[in-house]
Amino acid sequence: MKRRERQNRKQLVLLFSLLLVMLSLTLVSSVFAGKPEYEQAYFNGKTVTINAIEVPQNAPAQAQADLYLVVYPIGWEALGVAPPQCNPCDHEGDGIDFFDFHDHILDSMPANPGHGEFRTLWHVFGVAPAYSFFTGGDPAKDDAVGAAYAQYLPARSEAAVDALLDARLPDGSPVAIEVDTDSYFLCAVVNEHAAP
């Protein structure tokens, strides 16, 4: 069972990595083409606009802030959840899948918390429902996982992401999983009116 769990986690990491590589290629190519692409993100309950530039993937921890890519559950519309910021964002250009429905959550911004944890280099962490095809758990719990996960959306702050990651089903099973994508972006928080 543990071997299958490791294999499923590797598959999840690969899927998130692919999503983020394609996102970075899309954003970087648009930067070189002239006008940068902008995306919305949440910070402490407020919507801000960011842009991103791919950078070398070997940054020291003290140079990083956290950016959470929170994926919506399969069938989120039927669960009564408002649309995500990316609704959808087909960064890979391979057709729409459930990874294309997600929000971006920042852990800090300039001057907030003020000379604290803000850095311009964002370390991306993926957050997704703890579905059995990721965890190797019981597929019969997938609907309960999706429904419980949906109750935490939209997660508009790092504290809300932490609450989602701490959430459990009545039997103690996790509702969400976090994956370190080992991906980084140089991101700027820009004027909220920059996005079209």
Short mmCIF file of N, CA, C and O in Angstrom, two decimals, residues 10-135:
data_model
loop_
_atom_site.label_atom_id
_atom_site.label_comp_id
_atom_site.label_asym_id
_atom_site.label_seq_id
_atom_site.Cartn_x
_atom_site.Cartn_y
_atom_site.Cartn_z
N LYS A 10 3.95 10.64 -6.57
CA LYS A 10 4.85 11.01 -7.67
C LYS A 10 4.05 11.46 -8.88
O LYS A 10 4.41 12.41 -9.55
N GLN A 11 2.94 10.78 -9.16
CA GLN A 11 2.10 11.16 -10.29
C GLN A 11 1.52 12.55 -10.07
O GLN A 11 1.47 13.36 -11.00
N LEU A 12 1.09 12.85 -8.84
CA LEU A 12 0.55 14.17 -8.54
C LEU A 12 1.62 15.24 -8.71
O LEU A 12 1.36 16.29 -9.31
N VAL A 13 2.81 14.98 -8.22
CA VAL A 13 3.91 15.94 -8.36
C VAL A 13 4.19 16.18 -9.84
O VAL A 13 4.37 17.32 -10.28
N LEU A 14 4.21 15.12 -10.63
CA LEU A 14 4.44 15.26 -12.06
C LEU A 14 3.34 16.08 -12.73
O LEU A 14 3.63 16.93 -13.58
N LEU A 15 2.09 15.86 -12.35
CA LEU A 15 0.99 16.62 -12.95
C LEU A 15 1.09 18.09 -12.59
O LEU A 15 0.95 18.96 -13.46
N PHE A 16 1.35 18.39 -11.30
CA PHE A 16 1.50 19.79 -10.89
C PHE A 16 2.71 20.41 -11.57
O PHE A 16 2.67 21.55 -12.01
N SER A 17 3.79 19.66 -11.67
CA SER A 17 5.00 20.18 -12.32
C SER A 17 4.72 20.50 -13.78
O SER A 17 5.14 21.56 -14.27
N LEU A 18 4.02 19.61 -14.47
CA LEU A 18 3.68 19.86 -15.86
C LEU A 18 2.82 21.11 -15.99
O LEU A 18 3.07 21.96 -16.84
N LEU A 19 1.82 21.24 -15.13
CA LEU A 19 0.97 22.42 -15.14
C LEU A 19 1.80 23.68 -14.96
O LEU A 19 1.64 24.65 -15.69
N LEU A 20 2.71 23.67 -14.02
CA LEU A 20 3.49 24.86 -13.73
C LEU A 20 4.53 25.15 -14.80
O LEU A 20 4.80 26.30 -15.12
N VAL A 21 5.11 24.12 -15.40
CA VAL A 21 6.05 24.34 -16.50
C VAL A 21 5.31 24.99 -17.66
O VAL A 21 5.80 25.96 -18.26
N MET A 22 4.14 24.48 -17.96
CA MET A 22 3.38 25.05 -19.07
C MET A 22 2.94 26.47 -18.74
O MET A 22 2.97 27.34 -19.61
N LEU A 23 2.55 26.73 -17.49
CA LEU A 23 2.20 28.08 -17.07
C LEU A 23 3.40 29.00 -17.26
O LEU A 23 3.28 30.09 -17.80
N SER A 24 4.56 28.54 -16.84
CA SER A 24 5.75 29.39 -16.96
C SER A 24 6.10 29.65 -18.41
O SER A 24 6.46 30.77 -18.78
N LEU A 25 5.98 28.64 -19.27
CA LEU A 25 6.26 28.84 -20.68
C LEU A 25 5.29 29.84 -21.30
O LEU A 25 5.67 30.69 -22.10
N THR A 26 4.03 29.74 -20.90
CA THR A 26 3.03 30.68 -21.40
C THR A 26 3.35 32.09 -20.96
O THR A 26 3.35 33.03 -21.75
N LEU A 27 3.67 32.25 -19.67
CA LEU A 27 3.95 33.58 -19.15
C LEU A 27 5.26 34.13 -19.70
O LEU A 27 5.34 35.29 -20.07
N VAL A 28 6.30 33.31 -19.77
CA VAL A 28 7.59 33.77 -20.27
C VAL A 28 7.49 34.14 -21.74
O VAL A 28 7.99 35.17 -22.17
N SER A 29 6.82 33.32 -22.54
CA SER A 29 6.71 33.64 -23.96
C SER A 29 5.94 34.93 -24.16
O SER A 29 6.25 35.70 -25.05
N SER A 30 4.95 35.20 -23.31
CA SER A 30 4.22 36.44 -23.46
C SER A 30 5.07 37.63 -23.06
O SER A 30 4.95 38.71 -23.63
N VAL A 31 5.98 37.45 -22.09
CA VAL A 31 6.88 38.54 -21.71
C VAL A 31 7.80 38.87 -22.86
O VAL A 31 8.02 40.03 -23.20
N PHE A 32 8.37 37.86 -23.52
CA PHE A 32 9.27 38.11 -24.63
C PHE A 32 8.51 38.66 -25.84
O PHE A 32 9.09 39.32 -26.67
N ALA A 33 7.23 38.38 -25.93
CA ALA A 33 6.44 38.86 -27.05
C ALA A 33 6.05 40.32 -26.88
O ALA A 33 5.56 40.93 -27.80
N GLY A 34 6.25 40.90 -25.74
CA GLY A 34 5.90 42.30 -25.51
C GLY A 34 5.07 42.45 -24.25
O GLY A 34 5.59 42.52 -23.16
N LYS A 35 3.76 42.51 -24.40
CA LYS A 35 2.85 42.74 -23.28
C LYS A 35 2.82 41.53 -22.35
O LYS A 35 2.55 40.42 -22.77
N PRO A 36 3.09 41.75 -21.06
CA PRO A 36 3.05 40.62 -20.12
C PRO A 36 1.61 40.17 -19.85
O PRO A 36 0.68 40.94 -20.00
N GLU A 37 1.48 38.90 -19.47
CA GLU A 37 0.19 38.36 -19.06
C GLU A 37 0.01 38.63 -17.57
O GLU A 37 0.97 38.63 -16.81
N TYR A 38 -1.20 38.85 -17.18
CA TYR A 38 -1.53 39.11 -15.78
C TYR A 38 -2.53 38.07 -15.31
O TYR A 38 -3.35 37.60 -16.09
N GLU A 39 -2.46 37.72 -14.03
CA GLU A 39 -3.42 36.81 -13.43
C GLU A 39 -3.82 37.34 -12.08
O GLU A 39 -3.07 38.08 -11.43
N GLN A 40 -4.99 36.96 -11.63
CA GLN A 40 -5.45 37.35 -10.31
C GLN A 40 -4.92 36.39 -9.26
O GLN A 40 -4.66 35.23 -9.54
N ALA A 41 -4.77 36.92 -8.03
CA ALA A 41 -4.37 36.12 -6.87
C ALA A 41 -5.07 36.71 -5.65
O ALA A 41 -5.50 37.86 -5.67
N TYR A 42 -5.19 35.90 -4.61
CA TYR A 42 -5.72 36.39 -3.35
C TYR A 42 -4.58 36.66 -2.39
O TYR A 42 -3.59 35.93 -2.35
N PHE A 43 -4.73 37.72 -1.58
CA PHE A 43 -3.85 37.97 -0.45
C PHE A 43 -4.72 38.48 0.68
O PHE A 43 -5.35 39.54 0.55
N ASN A 44 -4.79 37.72 1.78
CA ASN A 44 -5.58 38.10 2.95
C ASN A 44 -6.98 38.56 2.60
O ASN A 44 -7.44 39.59 3.06
N GLY A 45 -7.66 37.80 1.74
CA GLY A 45 -9.04 38.07 1.42
C GLY A 45 -9.27 39.07 0.31
O GLY A 45 -10.40 39.28 -0.10
N LYS A 46 -8.23 39.72 -0.17
CA LYS A 46 -8.37 40.71 -1.25
C LYS A 46 -7.82 40.14 -2.55
O LYS A 46 -6.87 39.37 -2.55
N THR A 47 -8.42 40.57 -3.66
CA THR A 47 -7.93 40.15 -4.97
C THR A 47 -6.88 41.15 -5.44
O THR A 47 -7.10 42.37 -5.39
N VAL A 48 -5.74 40.64 -5.87
CA VAL A 48 -4.68 41.46 -6.44
C VAL A 48 -4.33 40.87 -7.80
O VAL A 48 -4.78 39.79 -8.15
N THR A 49 -3.54 41.60 -8.57
CA THR A 49 -3.11 41.12 -9.87
C THR A 49 -1.61 40.90 -9.84
O THR A 49 -0.86 41.71 -9.30
N ILE A 50 -1.17 39.77 -10.42
CA ILE A 50 0.25 39.44 -10.46
C ILE A 50 0.67 39.18 -11.90
O ILE A 50 -0.17 38.91 -12.75
N ASN A 51 1.98 39.29 -12.14
CA ASN A 51 2.55 38.76 -13.37
C ASN A 51 3.73 37.89 -12.95
O ASN A 51 4.18 37.98 -11.81
N ALA A 52 4.19 37.02 -13.82
CA ALA A 52 5.22 36.06 -13.43
C ALA A 52 6.25 35.88 -14.53
O ALA A 52 5.93 35.91 -15.71
N ILE A 53 7.50 35.71 -14.09
CA ILE A 53 8.62 35.46 -15.00
C ILE A 53 9.37 34.25 -14.46
O ILE A 53 9.71 34.20 -13.28
N GLU A 54 9.65 33.29 -15.33
CA GLU A 54 10.38 32.09 -14.91
C GLU A 54 11.82 32.45 -14.57
O GLU A 54 12.42 33.30 -15.21
N VAL A 55 12.36 31.82 -13.54
CA VAL A 55 13.73 32.05 -13.10
C VAL A 55 14.41 30.71 -12.89
O VAL A 55 13.76 29.67 -12.85
N PRO A 56 15.76 30.70 -12.73
CA PRO A 56 16.44 29.44 -12.42
C PRO A 56 15.82 28.78 -11.19
O PRO A 56 15.42 29.46 -10.24
N GLN A 57 15.75 27.46 -11.22
CA GLN A 57 15.01 26.72 -10.21
C GLN A 57 15.90 26.21 -9.06
O GLN A 57 15.80 25.07 -8.65
N ASN A 58 16.75 27.08 -8.53
CA ASN A 58 17.64 26.67 -7.44
C ASN A 58 17.82 27.78 -6.43
O ASN A 58 18.93 28.16 -6.10
N ALA A 59 16.74 28.30 -5.92
CA ALA A 59 16.77 29.44 -5.01
C ALA A 59 16.88 29.00 -3.56
O ALA A 59 16.24 28.02 -3.16
N PRO A 60 17.65 29.73 -2.73
CA PRO A 60 17.71 29.42 -1.30
C PRO A 60 16.38 29.78 -0.62
O PRO A 60 15.68 30.70 -1.05
N ALA A 61 16.04 29.05 0.44
CA ALA A 61 14.75 29.24 1.12
C ALA A 61 14.54 30.66 1.60
O ALA A 61 13.43 31.18 1.55
N GLN A 62 15.59 31.33 2.08
CA GLN A 62 15.42 32.69 2.60
C GLN A 62 15.10 33.71 1.52
O GLN A 62 14.73 34.83 1.82
N ALA A 63 15.18 33.31 0.25
CA ALA A 63 14.87 34.22 -0.86
C ALA A 63 13.47 33.98 -1.42
O ALA A 63 13.13 34.54 -2.44
N GLN A 64 12.65 33.18 -0.75
CA GLN A 64 11.37 32.76 -1.32
C GLN A 64 10.17 33.18 -0.48
O GLN A 64 10.24 33.16 0.74
N ALA A 65 9.09 33.51 -1.16
CA ALA A 65 7.77 33.63 -0.55
C ALA A 65 6.94 32.47 -1.10
O ALA A 65 7.35 31.81 -2.04
N ASP A 66 5.78 32.22 -0.50
CA ASP A 66 4.95 31.09 -0.93
C ASP A 66 3.79 31.56 -1.80
O ASP A 66 3.14 32.55 -1.50
N LEU A 67 3.56 30.81 -2.87
CA LEU A 67 2.40 30.99 -3.73
C LEU A 67 1.71 29.64 -3.79
O LEU A 67 2.33 28.64 -4.13
N TYR A 68 0.43 29.61 -3.41
CA TYR A 68 -0.33 28.37 -3.42
C TYR A 68 -1.25 28.35 -4.63
O TYR A 68 -1.99 29.30 -4.87
N LEU A 69 -1.19 27.28 -5.39
CA LEU A 69 -2.08 27.06 -6.51
C LEU A 69 -3.13 26.07 -5.99
O LEU A 69 -2.84 24.88 -5.85
N VAL A 70 -4.31 26.59 -5.64
CA VAL A 70 -5.37 25.77 -5.03
C VAL A 70 -6.34 25.31 -6.12
O VAL A 70 -7.10 26.10 -6.67
N VAL A 71 -6.28 24.01 -6.43
CA VAL A 71 -7.10 23.40 -7.47
C VAL A 71 -8.50 23.13 -6.92
O VAL A 71 -8.66 22.70 -5.78
N TYR A 72 -9.51 23.39 -7.73
CA TYR A 72 -10.89 23.15 -7.32
C TYR A 72 -11.25 21.68 -7.51
O TYR A 72 -10.70 21.01 -8.38
N PRO A 73 -12.19 21.17 -6.70
CA PRO A 73 -12.56 19.76 -6.82
C PRO A 73 -13.32 19.47 -8.11
O PRO A 73 -13.93 20.37 -8.71
N ILE A 74 -13.27 18.25 -8.52
CA ILE A 74 -14.04 17.82 -9.69
C ILE A 74 -15.52 18.05 -9.40
O ILE A 74 -16.00 17.69 -8.32
N GLY A 75 -16.22 18.68 -10.33
CA GLY A 75 -17.65 18.96 -10.14
C GLY A 75 -17.91 20.10 -9.18
O GLY A 75 -18.98 20.15 -8.56
N TRP A 76 -16.98 21.04 -9.07
CA TRP A 76 -17.13 22.14 -8.11
C TRP A 76 -18.42 22.93 -8.31
O TRP A 76 -19.01 23.41 -7.34
N GLU A 77 -18.88 23.06 -9.56
CA GLU A 77 -20.10 23.82 -9.82
C GLU A 77 -21.30 23.21 -9.09
O GLU A 77 -22.10 23.92 -8.49
N ALA A 78 -21.42 21.89 -9.13
CA ALA A 78 -22.53 21.20 -8.47
C ALA A 78 -22.42 21.27 -6.95
O ALA A 78 -23.41 21.05 -6.25
N LEU A 79 -21.23 21.59 -6.44
CA LEU A 79 -21.03 21.69 -5.00
C LEU A 79 -21.34 23.09 -4.48
O LEU A 79 -21.15 23.37 -3.30
N GLY A 80 -21.79 23.98 -5.37
CA GLY A 80 -22.19 25.33 -4.95
C GLY A 80 -21.03 26.28 -4.71
O GLY A 80 -21.18 27.27 -4.01
N VAL A 81 -19.89 26.00 -5.32
CA VAL A 81 -18.71 26.85 -5.13
C VAL A 81 -18.69 27.92 -6.22
O VAL A 81 -18.97 27.64 -7.38
N ALA A 82 -18.36 29.15 -5.83
CA ALA A 82 -18.22 30.24 -6.80
C ALA A 82 -17.05 29.92 -7.74
O ALA A 82 -16.13 29.18 -7.38
N PRO A 83 -17.05 30.47 -8.94
CA PRO A 83 -15.98 30.18 -9.90
C PRO A 83 -14.60 30.59 -9.38
O PRO A 83 -14.47 31.61 -8.71
N PRO A 84 -13.57 29.83 -9.74
CA PRO A 84 -12.21 30.17 -9.34
C PRO A 84 -11.65 31.30 -10.20
O PRO A 84 -12.24 31.68 -11.22
N GLN A 85 -10.51 31.83 -9.79
CA GLN A 85 -9.84 32.87 -10.57
C GLN A 85 -9.49 32.38 -11.97
O GLN A 85 -9.65 33.10 -12.94
N CYS A 86 -8.99 31.18 -12.07
CA CYS A 86 -8.73 30.55 -13.37
C CYS A 86 -9.90 29.63 -13.66
O CYS A 86 -10.04 28.58 -13.04
N ASN A 87 -10.76 30.04 -14.59
CA ASN A 87 -12.03 29.37 -14.82
C ASN A 87 -12.32 29.20 -16.30
O ASN A 87 -13.21 29.86 -16.81
N PRO A 88 -11.67 28.35 -16.98
CA PRO A 88 -10.41 27.67 -16.68
C PRO A 88 -9.23 28.44 -17.25
O PRO A 88 -9.41 29.37 -18.04
N CYS A 89 -8.05 28.04 -16.88
CA CYS A 89 -6.80 28.51 -17.48
C CYS A 89 -6.10 27.28 -18.03
O CYS A 89 -5.49 26.52 -17.27
N ASP A 90 -6.21 27.07 -19.30
CA ASP A 90 -5.59 25.91 -19.95
C ASP A 90 -4.15 26.27 -20.32
O ASP A 90 -3.80 26.42 -21.49
N HIS A 91 -3.29 26.41 -19.30
CA HIS A 91 -1.91 26.82 -19.50
C HIS A 91 -1.14 25.83 -20.38
O HIS A 91 -0.24 26.22 -21.10
N GLU A 92 -1.49 24.55 -20.29
CA GLU A 92 -0.78 23.54 -21.07
C GLU A 92 -1.22 23.50 -22.52
O GLU A 92 -0.52 22.96 -23.37
N GLY A 93 -2.42 24.02 -22.80
CA GLY A 93 -2.94 23.96 -24.15
C GLY A 93 -3.33 22.56 -24.58
O GLY A 93 -3.41 22.26 -25.77
N ASP A 94 -3.61 21.69 -23.61
CA ASP A 94 -3.93 20.29 -23.92
C ASP A 94 -5.40 19.96 -23.68
O ASP A 94 -5.76 18.80 -23.58
N GLY A 95 -6.24 20.96 -23.56
CA GLY A 95 -7.64 20.72 -23.26
C GLY A 95 -7.89 20.92 -21.77
O GLY A 95 -6.97 20.89 -20.96
N ILE A 96 -9.12 21.09 -21.44
CA ILE A 96 -9.50 21.41 -20.06
C ILE A 96 -9.53 20.15 -19.21
O ILE A 96 -10.12 19.14 -19.57
N ASP A 97 -8.84 20.23 -18.04
CA ASP A 97 -8.93 19.19 -17.02
C ASP A 97 -9.14 19.89 -15.68
O ASP A 97 -9.18 21.11 -15.62
N PHE A 98 -9.27 19.14 -14.62
CA PHE A 98 -9.64 19.78 -13.37
C PHE A 98 -8.53 20.64 -12.78
O PHE A 98 -8.81 21.55 -12.01
N PHE A 99 -7.29 20.47 -13.19
CA PHE A 99 -6.20 21.34 -12.73
C PHE A 99 -6.34 22.76 -13.28
O PHE A 99 -5.77 23.70 -12.75
N ASP A 100 -7.10 22.91 -14.36
CA ASP A 100 -7.25 24.21 -15.01
C ASP A 100 -8.21 25.14 -14.26
O ASP A 100 -8.38 26.29 -14.64
N PHE A 101 -8.85 24.64 -13.21
CA PHE A 101 -9.75 25.43 -12.38
C PHE A 101 -9.06 25.62 -11.03
O PHE A 101 -9.04 24.70 -10.20
N HIS A 102 -8.49 26.81 -10.82
CA HIS A 102 -7.71 27.02 -9.60
C HIS A 102 -7.62 28.49 -9.23
O HIS A 102 -7.92 29.37 -10.04
N ASP A 103 -7.21 28.74 -8.00
CA ASP A 103 -6.92 30.08 -7.49
C ASP A 103 -5.44 30.16 -7.17
O ASP A 103 -4.77 29.14 -6.98
N HIS A 104 -4.94 31.39 -7.07
CA HIS A 104 -3.56 31.66 -6.65
C HIS A 104 -3.64 32.40 -5.33
O HIS A 104 -4.35 33.39 -5.22
N ILE A 105 -2.91 31.93 -4.32
CA ILE A 105 -2.93 32.57 -3.01
C ILE A 105 -1.50 32.92 -2.62
O ILE A 105 -0.61 32.07 -2.67
N LEU A 106 -1.28 34.17 -2.23
CA LEU A 106 0.04 34.66 -1.84
C LEU A 106 0.16 34.66 -0.32
O LEU A 106 -0.81 34.94 0.38
N ASP A 107 1.37 34.41 0.18
CA ASP A 107 1.56 34.46 1.63
C ASP A 107 1.96 35.84 2.12
O ASP A 107 1.93 36.11 3.32
N SER A 108 2.34 36.75 1.21
CA SER A 108 2.78 38.08 1.63
C SER A 108 2.78 39.02 0.43
O SER A 108 2.68 38.57 -0.71
N MET A 109 2.89 40.31 0.73
CA MET A 109 3.01 41.35 -0.29
C MET A 109 3.96 42.42 0.24
O MET A 109 4.20 42.48 1.44
N PRO A 110 4.46 43.29 -0.65
CA PRO A 110 5.32 44.38 -0.16
C PRO A 110 4.60 45.20 0.90
O PRO A 110 3.41 45.47 0.78
N ALA A 111 5.32 45.56 1.94
CA ALA A 111 4.81 46.36 3.05
C ALA A 111 3.72 45.66 3.84
O ALA A 111 3.09 46.26 4.68
N ASN A 112 3.49 44.39 3.57
CA ASN A 112 2.48 43.66 4.33
C ASN A 112 2.94 42.21 4.41
O ASN A 112 2.81 41.49 3.44
N PRO A 113 3.53 41.74 5.42
CA PRO A 113 3.60 42.29 6.76
C PRO A 113 4.71 43.31 6.99
O PRO A 113 5.02 43.62 8.12
N GLY A 114 5.29 43.87 5.99
CA GLY A 114 6.27 44.94 6.16
C GLY A 114 7.63 44.43 6.57
O GLY A 114 7.86 44.14 7.73
N HIS A 115 8.51 44.31 5.63
CA HIS A 115 9.88 43.83 5.87
C HIS A 115 9.89 42.48 6.56
O HIS A 115 10.83 42.13 7.24
N GLY A 116 8.83 41.72 6.39
CA GLY A 116 8.73 40.40 6.99
C GLY A 116 9.06 39.33 5.99
O GLY A 116 10.16 39.27 5.46
N GLU A 117 8.08 38.47 5.65
CA GLU A 117 8.37 37.32 4.81
C GLU A 117 8.25 37.59 3.32
O GLU A 117 8.54 36.72 2.51
N PHE A 118 7.86 38.81 2.89
CA PHE A 118 7.72 39.06 1.46
C PHE A 118 9.05 38.94 0.74
O PHE A 118 10.07 39.44 1.16
N ARG A 119 9.01 38.24 -0.38
CA ARG A 119 10.14 38.12 -1.31
C ARG A 119 9.55 38.18 -2.71
O ARG A 119 8.38 37.83 -2.93
N THR A 120 10.31 38.60 -3.69
CA THR A 120 9.78 38.67 -5.05
C THR A 120 9.85 37.32 -5.76
O THR A 120 9.26 37.15 -6.81
N LEU A 121 10.55 36.37 -5.18
CA LEU A 121 10.65 35.03 -5.75
C LEU A 121 9.61 34.14 -5.06
O LEU A 121 9.66 33.94 -3.85
N TRP A 122 8.67 33.65 -5.84
CA TRP A 122 7.58 32.84 -5.30
C TRP A 122 7.85 31.36 -5.51
O TRP A 122 8.11 30.93 -6.62
N HIS A 123 7.75 30.61 -4.44
CA HIS A 123 7.89 29.15 -4.44
C HIS A 123 6.47 28.60 -4.54
O HIS A 123 5.64 28.87 -3.68
N VAL A 124 6.20 27.80 -5.56
CA VAL A 124 4.83 27.36 -5.83
C VAL A 124 4.55 26.01 -5.18
O VAL A 124 5.29 25.05 -5.36
N PHE A 125 3.45 25.97 -4.43
CA PHE A 125 2.94 24.75 -3.81
C PHE A 125 1.56 24.47 -4.38
O PHE A 125 0.71 25.35 -4.44
N GLY A 126 1.33 23.25 -4.82
CA GLY A 126 0.02 22.84 -5.31
C GLY A 126 -0.81 22.29 -4.17
O GLY A 126 -0.29 21.58 -3.30
N VAL A 127 -2.08 22.64 -4.14
CA VAL A 127 -3.03 22.11 -3.15
C VAL A 127 -4.19 21.53 -3.93
O VAL A 127 -4.75 22.18 -4.82
N ALA A 128 -4.55 20.29 -3.63
CA ALA A 128 -5.61 19.60 -4.36
C ALA A 128 -6.42 18.71 -3.40
O ALA A 128 -5.93 18.37 -2.31
N PRO A 129 -7.63 18.34 -3.81
CA PRO A 129 -8.39 17.41 -3.00
C PRO A 129 -7.62 16.09 -2.83
O PRO A 129 -6.93 15.64 -3.74
N ALA A 130 -7.75 15.48 -1.69
CA ALA A 130 -7.04 14.22 -1.39
C ALA A 130 -7.80 13.05 -1.99
O ALA A 130 -8.17 12.09 -1.29
N TYR A 131 -8.00 13.11 -3.30
CA TYR A 131 -8.69 12.03 -4.00
C TYR A 131 -7.87 10.74 -3.95
O TYR A 131 -6.64 10.77 -3.90
N SER A 132 -8.56 9.63 -4.05
CA SER A 132 -7.90 8.32 -3.95
C SER A 132 -6.87 8.12 -5.06
O SER A 132 -5.86 7.46 -4.84
N PHE A 133 -7.07 8.71 -6.24
CA PHE A 133 -6.10 8.51 -7.31
C PHE A 133 -4.80 9.26 -7.06
O PHE A 133 -3.81 9.03 -7.73
N PHE A 134 -4.78 10.15 -6.05
CA PHE A 134 -3.53 10.79 -5.60
C PHE A 134 -2.94 10.08 -4.40
O PHE A 134 -1.74 9.93 -4.29
N THR A 135 -3.81 9.69 -3.47
CA THR A 135 -3.33 9.19 -2.18
C THR A 135 -3.28 7.67 -2.08
O THR A 135 -2.67 7.14 -1.15
#
